[in-house]
Amino acid sequence: MQVPTVQVEGIRLSSLSLPSGAAPAYAGVTLTLRVGNPNPVPVRLANIAGTLVVDGQGVGDVNLPDVNLPAGGEARQSAELRLPVTLNTAATFLRVARGQEVSYRLDGAFTADLGVLGRPTFGPFTLSQGVWKQAAILPF
């Protein structure tokens, strides 16, 4: 049995809010993963869980339940994340919003559902990493 592969197919900052009254600042991020199954049998992942790290700082958690992988195939999973913007992460999210390049990685683990054989967890390890650059969503 080979370990499934995880790649970030897309990452996009869709919104960036300022704090307002009791509501904290947050970043809306869409994360799309391509999960591959190199095995000749279908595999069900009960969960993919991880932390999105941008420019060396953990910015939020990702949790994708019930990923069904066909034999020798792949599946796409998307998550709409609402990540808190803190004093430590505000500059990083602002760089992304301005269309500047930042590095990212997704650190985490996944749990396979092997039926009567149990639910082993693989990881933690770096699931995927790369460079995040998108068109600016802020004009300044």
PDB file of C-alpha atoms in Angstrom:
ATOM      1  CA  MET A   1       0.000   0.000   0.000  1.00  0.00           C
ATOM      2  CA  GLN A   2       1.435   3.350  -1.033  1.00  0.00           C
ATOM      3  CA  VAL A   3       0.707   6.649   0.708  1.00  0.00           C
ATOM      4  CA  PRO A   4      -1.706   8.977  -1.145  1.00  0.00           C
ATOM      5  CA  THR A   5      -0.284  12.243  -2.463  1.00  0.00           C
ATOM      6  CA  VAL A   6      -1.599  15.714  -1.639  1.00  0.00           C
ATOM      7  CA  GLN A   7      -0.971  18.802  -3.773  1.00  0.00           C
ATOM      8  CA  VAL A   8      -2.372  22.296  -3.480  1.00  0.00           C
ATOM      9  CA  GLU A   9      -4.043  22.886  -6.829  1.00  0.00           C
ATOM     10  CA  GLY A  10      -5.168  26.392  -5.962  1.00  0.00           C
ATOM     11  CA  ILE A  11      -5.072  28.887  -3.148  1.00  0.00           C
ATOM     12  CA  ARG A  12      -6.888  32.204  -3.353  1.00  0.00           C
ATOM     13  CA  LEU A  13      -7.502  35.076  -0.983  1.00  0.00           C
ATOM     14  CA  SER A  14     -11.090  36.069  -1.717  1.00  0.00           C
ATOM     15  CA  SER A  15     -11.686  38.617   1.045  1.00  0.00           C
ATOM     16  CA  LEU A  16      -9.891  40.551   3.745  1.00  0.00           C
ATOM     17  CA  SER A  17     -11.901  42.254   6.462  1.00  0.00           C
ATOM     18  CA  LEU A  18     -10.986  44.786   9.120  1.00  0.00           C
ATOM     19  CA  PRO A  19     -12.156  44.420  12.712  1.00  0.00           C
ATOM     20  CA  SER A  20     -15.556  45.973  13.304  1.00  0.00           C
ATOM     21  CA  GLY A  21     -16.967  46.295  16.798  1.00  0.00           C
ATOM     22  CA  ALA A  22     -16.917  42.832  18.325  1.00  0.00           C
ATOM     23  CA  ALA A  23     -16.177  41.128  14.984  1.00  0.00           C
ATOM     24  CA  PRO A  24     -12.480  40.301  14.527  1.00  0.00           C
ATOM     25  CA  ALA A  25     -10.551  40.735  11.271  1.00  0.00           C
ATOM     26  CA  TYR A  26     -10.422  37.691   9.030  1.00  0.00           C
ATOM     27  CA  ALA A  27      -9.148  36.504   5.671  1.00  0.00           C
ATOM     28  CA  GLY A  28     -11.391  34.454   3.398  1.00  0.00           C
ATOM     29  CA  VAL A  29      -9.272  31.842   1.609  1.00  0.00           C
ATOM     30  CA  THR A  30     -10.287  29.139  -0.858  1.00  0.00           C
ATOM     31  CA  LEU A  31      -7.953  26.142  -0.812  1.00  0.00           C
ATOM     32  CA  THR A  32      -8.265  23.406  -3.445  1.00  0.00           C
ATOM     33  CA  LEU A  33      -6.352  20.151  -2.997  1.00  0.00           C
ATOM     34  CA  ARG A  34      -5.691  17.376  -5.499  1.00  0.00           C
ATOM     35  CA  VAL A  35      -5.382  14.087  -3.648  1.00  0.00           C
ATOM     36  CA  GLY A  36      -3.927  11.161  -5.594  1.00  0.00           C
ATOM     37  CA  ASN A  37      -4.196   7.429  -4.993  1.00  0.00           C
ATOM     38  CA  PRO A  38      -1.250   5.478  -6.432  1.00  0.00           C
ATOM     39  CA  ASN A  39      -2.817   2.163  -5.319  1.00  0.00           C
ATOM     40  CA  PRO A  40      -4.683  -0.325  -7.534  1.00  0.00           C
ATOM     41  CA  VAL A  41      -7.613  -0.335  -5.069  1.00  0.00           C
ATOM     42  CA  PRO A  42      -9.948   2.486  -3.961  1.00  0.00           C
ATOM     43  CA  VAL A  43      -9.024   4.251  -0.711  1.00  0.00           C
ATOM     44  CA  ARG A  44     -11.217   6.277   1.618  1.00  0.00           C
ATOM     45  CA  LEU A  45      -9.561   8.935   3.728  1.00  0.00           C
ATOM     46  CA  ALA A  46     -11.649   9.614   6.816  1.00  0.00           C
ATOM     47  CA  ASN A  47      -9.963  12.976   7.219  1.00  0.00           C
ATOM     48  CA  ILE A  48      -7.187  15.252   5.975  1.00  0.00           C
ATOM     49  CA  ALA A  49      -6.239  17.702   8.714  1.00  0.00           C
ATOM     50  CA  GLY A  50      -3.500  20.272   8.651  1.00  0.00           C
ATOM     51  CA  THR A  51      -2.223  23.746   9.286  1.00  0.00           C
ATOM     52  CA  LEU A  52      -1.736  26.334   6.559  1.00  0.00           C
ATOM     53  CA  VAL A  53       1.633  28.023   7.072  1.00  0.00           C
ATOM     54  CA  VAL A  54       2.294  31.273   5.161  1.00  0.00           C
ATOM     55  CA  ASP A  55       5.740  32.901   5.243  1.00  0.00           C
ATOM     56  CA  GLY A  56       6.682  30.662   8.165  1.00  0.00           C
ATOM     57  CA  GLN A  57       3.617  31.481  10.309  1.00  0.00           C
ATOM     58  CA  GLY A  58       0.692  29.177  10.983  1.00  0.00           C
ATOM     59  CA  VAL A  59      -2.388  31.086   9.856  1.00  0.00           C
ATOM     60  CA  GLY A  60      -5.158  28.526  10.337  1.00  0.00           C
ATOM     61  CA  ASP A  61      -6.393  24.972  10.288  1.00  0.00           C
ATOM     62  CA  VAL A  62      -7.714  22.936   7.381  1.00  0.00           C
ATOM     63  CA  ASN A  63     -10.037  19.975   7.855  1.00  0.00           C
ATOM     64  CA  LEU A  64     -11.377  17.911   4.951  1.00  0.00           C
ATOM     65  CA  PRO A  65     -13.473  14.875   5.927  1.00  0.00           C
ATOM     66  CA  ASP A  66     -14.496  11.897   3.780  1.00  0.00           C
ATOM     67  CA  VAL A  67     -12.172  11.937   0.775  1.00  0.00           C
ATOM     68  CA  ASN A  68     -12.950   9.004  -1.529  1.00  0.00           C
ATOM     69  CA  LEU A  69     -10.141   8.107  -3.920  1.00  0.00           C
ATOM     70  CA  PRO A  70     -10.685   5.833  -6.909  1.00  0.00           C
ATOM     71  CA  ALA A  71      -8.124   3.136  -7.682  1.00  0.00           C
ATOM     72  CA  GLY A  72      -5.154   4.752  -9.407  1.00  0.00           C
ATOM     73  CA  GLY A  73      -7.050   8.033  -9.564  1.00  0.00           C
ATOM     74  CA  GLU A  74      -7.464  11.325  -7.784  1.00  0.00           C
ATOM     75  CA  ALA A  75     -10.042  13.564  -6.175  1.00  0.00           C
ATOM     76  CA  ARG A  76     -10.298  17.323  -5.782  1.00  0.00           C
ATOM     77  CA  GLN A  77     -11.348  18.773  -2.457  1.00  0.00           C
ATOM     78  CA  SER A  78     -12.036  22.433  -1.728  1.00  0.00           C
ATOM     79  CA  ALA A  79     -12.232  24.212   1.586  1.00  0.00           C
ATOM     80  CA  GLU A  80     -13.554  27.699   2.257  1.00  0.00           C
ATOM     81  CA  LEU A  81     -11.426  28.950   5.147  1.00  0.00           C
ATOM     82  CA  ARG A  82     -12.139  31.888   7.399  1.00  0.00           C
ATOM     83  CA  LEU A  83      -8.739  32.610   8.913  1.00  0.00           C
ATOM     84  CA  PRO A  84      -8.176  35.061  11.761  1.00  0.00           C
ATOM     85  CA  VAL A  85      -6.014  38.056  10.947  1.00  0.00           C
ATOM     86  CA  THR A  86      -3.715  38.846  13.863  1.00  0.00           C
ATOM     87  CA  LEU A  87      -0.957  41.379  14.390  1.00  0.00           C
ATOM     88  CA  ASN A  88       1.490  38.634  13.352  1.00  0.00           C
ATOM     89  CA  THR A  89      -0.317  37.688  10.126  1.00  0.00           C
ATOM     90  CA  ALA A  90      -1.804  41.009   8.957  1.00  0.00           C
ATOM     91  CA  ALA A  91       1.264  42.044   6.931  1.00  0.00           C
ATOM     92  CA  THR A  92       1.382  38.678   5.180  1.00  0.00           C
ATOM     93  CA  PHE A  93      -2.286  38.741   4.156  1.00  0.00           C
ATOM     94  CA  LEU A  94      -1.872  42.346   3.016  1.00  0.00           C
ATOM     95  CA  ARG A  95       1.032  41.286   0.767  1.00  0.00           C
ATOM     96  CA  VAL A  96      -1.159  38.600  -0.832  1.00  0.00           C
ATOM     97  CA  ALA A  97      -4.019  41.104  -1.259  1.00  0.00           C
ATOM     98  CA  ARG A  98      -1.604  43.451  -3.054  1.00  0.00           C
ATOM     99  CA  GLY A  99      -0.553  40.694  -5.482  1.00  0.00           C
ATOM    100  CA  GLN A 100       2.858  40.087  -3.930  1.00  0.00           C
ATOM    101  CA  GLU A 101       4.454  36.659  -3.630  1.00  0.00           C
ATOM    102  CA  VAL A 102       4.550  34.687  -0.368  1.00  0.00           C
ATOM    103  CA  SER A 103       5.576  31.121   0.399  1.00  0.00           C
ATOM    104  CA  TYR A 104       3.136  28.607   1.829  1.00  0.00           C
ATOM    105  CA  ARG A 105       3.033  25.024   2.980  1.00  0.00           C
ATOM    106  CA  LEU A 106       0.353  22.708   4.251  1.00  0.00           C
ATOM    107  CA  ASP A 107       1.528  20.624   7.194  1.00  0.00           C
ATOM    108  CA  GLY A 108      -0.696  17.849   8.410  1.00  0.00           C
ATOM    109  CA  ALA A 109      -1.784  14.258   8.477  1.00  0.00           C
ATOM    110  CA  PHE A 110      -4.506  12.066   7.081  1.00  0.00           C
ATOM    111  CA  THR A 111      -6.462   9.158   8.470  1.00  0.00           C
ATOM    112  CA  ALA A 112      -7.270   6.254   6.170  1.00  0.00           C
ATOM    113  CA  ASP A 113     -10.466   4.280   6.653  1.00  0.00           C
ATOM    114  CA  LEU A 114      -9.438   0.689   5.957  1.00  0.00           C
ATOM    115  CA  GLY A 115     -12.632  -0.931   7.184  1.00  0.00           C
ATOM    116  CA  VAL A 116     -11.916  -3.987   9.341  1.00  0.00           C
ATOM    117  CA  LEU A 117      -8.195  -3.165   9.253  1.00  0.00           C
ATOM    118  CA  GLY A 118      -8.793   0.040  11.217  1.00  0.00           C
ATOM    119  CA  ARG A 119      -8.098   3.745  10.783  1.00  0.00           C
ATOM    120  CA  PRO A 120      -4.365   4.381  10.731  1.00  0.00           C
ATOM    121  CA  THR A 121      -3.134   7.971  10.716  1.00  0.00           C
ATOM    122  CA  PHE A 122      -0.196   8.959   8.510  1.00  0.00           C
ATOM    123  CA  GLY A 123       1.868  12.006   9.409  1.00  0.00           C
ATOM    124  CA  PRO A 124       2.378  14.656  10.466  1.00  0.00           C
ATOM    125  CA  PHE A 125       4.462  15.809   7.542  1.00  0.00           C
ATOM    126  CA  THR A 126       4.451  18.532   4.898  1.00  0.00           C
ATOM    127  CA  LEU A 127       1.593  17.619   2.565  1.00  0.00           C
ATOM    128  CA  SER A 128       2.323  20.334  -0.010  1.00  0.00           C
ATOM    129  CA  GLN A 129       4.266  23.580  -0.406  1.00  0.00           C
ATOM    130  CA  GLY A 130       4.801  26.302  -2.944  1.00  0.00           C
ATOM    131  CA  VAL A 131       4.528  29.984  -3.786  1.00  0.00           C
ATOM    132  CA  TRP A 132       1.276  31.917  -3.484  1.00  0.00           C
ATOM    133  CA  LYS A 133       0.804  34.827  -5.855  1.00  0.00           C
ATOM    134  CA  GLN A 134      -2.476  36.053  -7.226  1.00  0.00           C
ATOM    135  CA  ALA A 135      -3.902  39.133  -8.857  1.00  0.00           C
ATOM    136  CA  ALA A 136      -4.242  42.009  -6.436  1.00  0.00           C
ATOM    137  CA  ILE A 137      -7.609  42.427  -4.719  1.00  0.00           C
ATOM    138  CA  LEU A 138      -6.587  45.719  -3.088  1.00  0.00           C
ATOM    139  CA  PRO A 139      -5.724  48.750  -5.226  1.00  0.00           C
ATOM    140  CA  PHE A 140      -3.113  50.136  -2.792  1.00  0.00           C
TER     141      PHE A 140
END
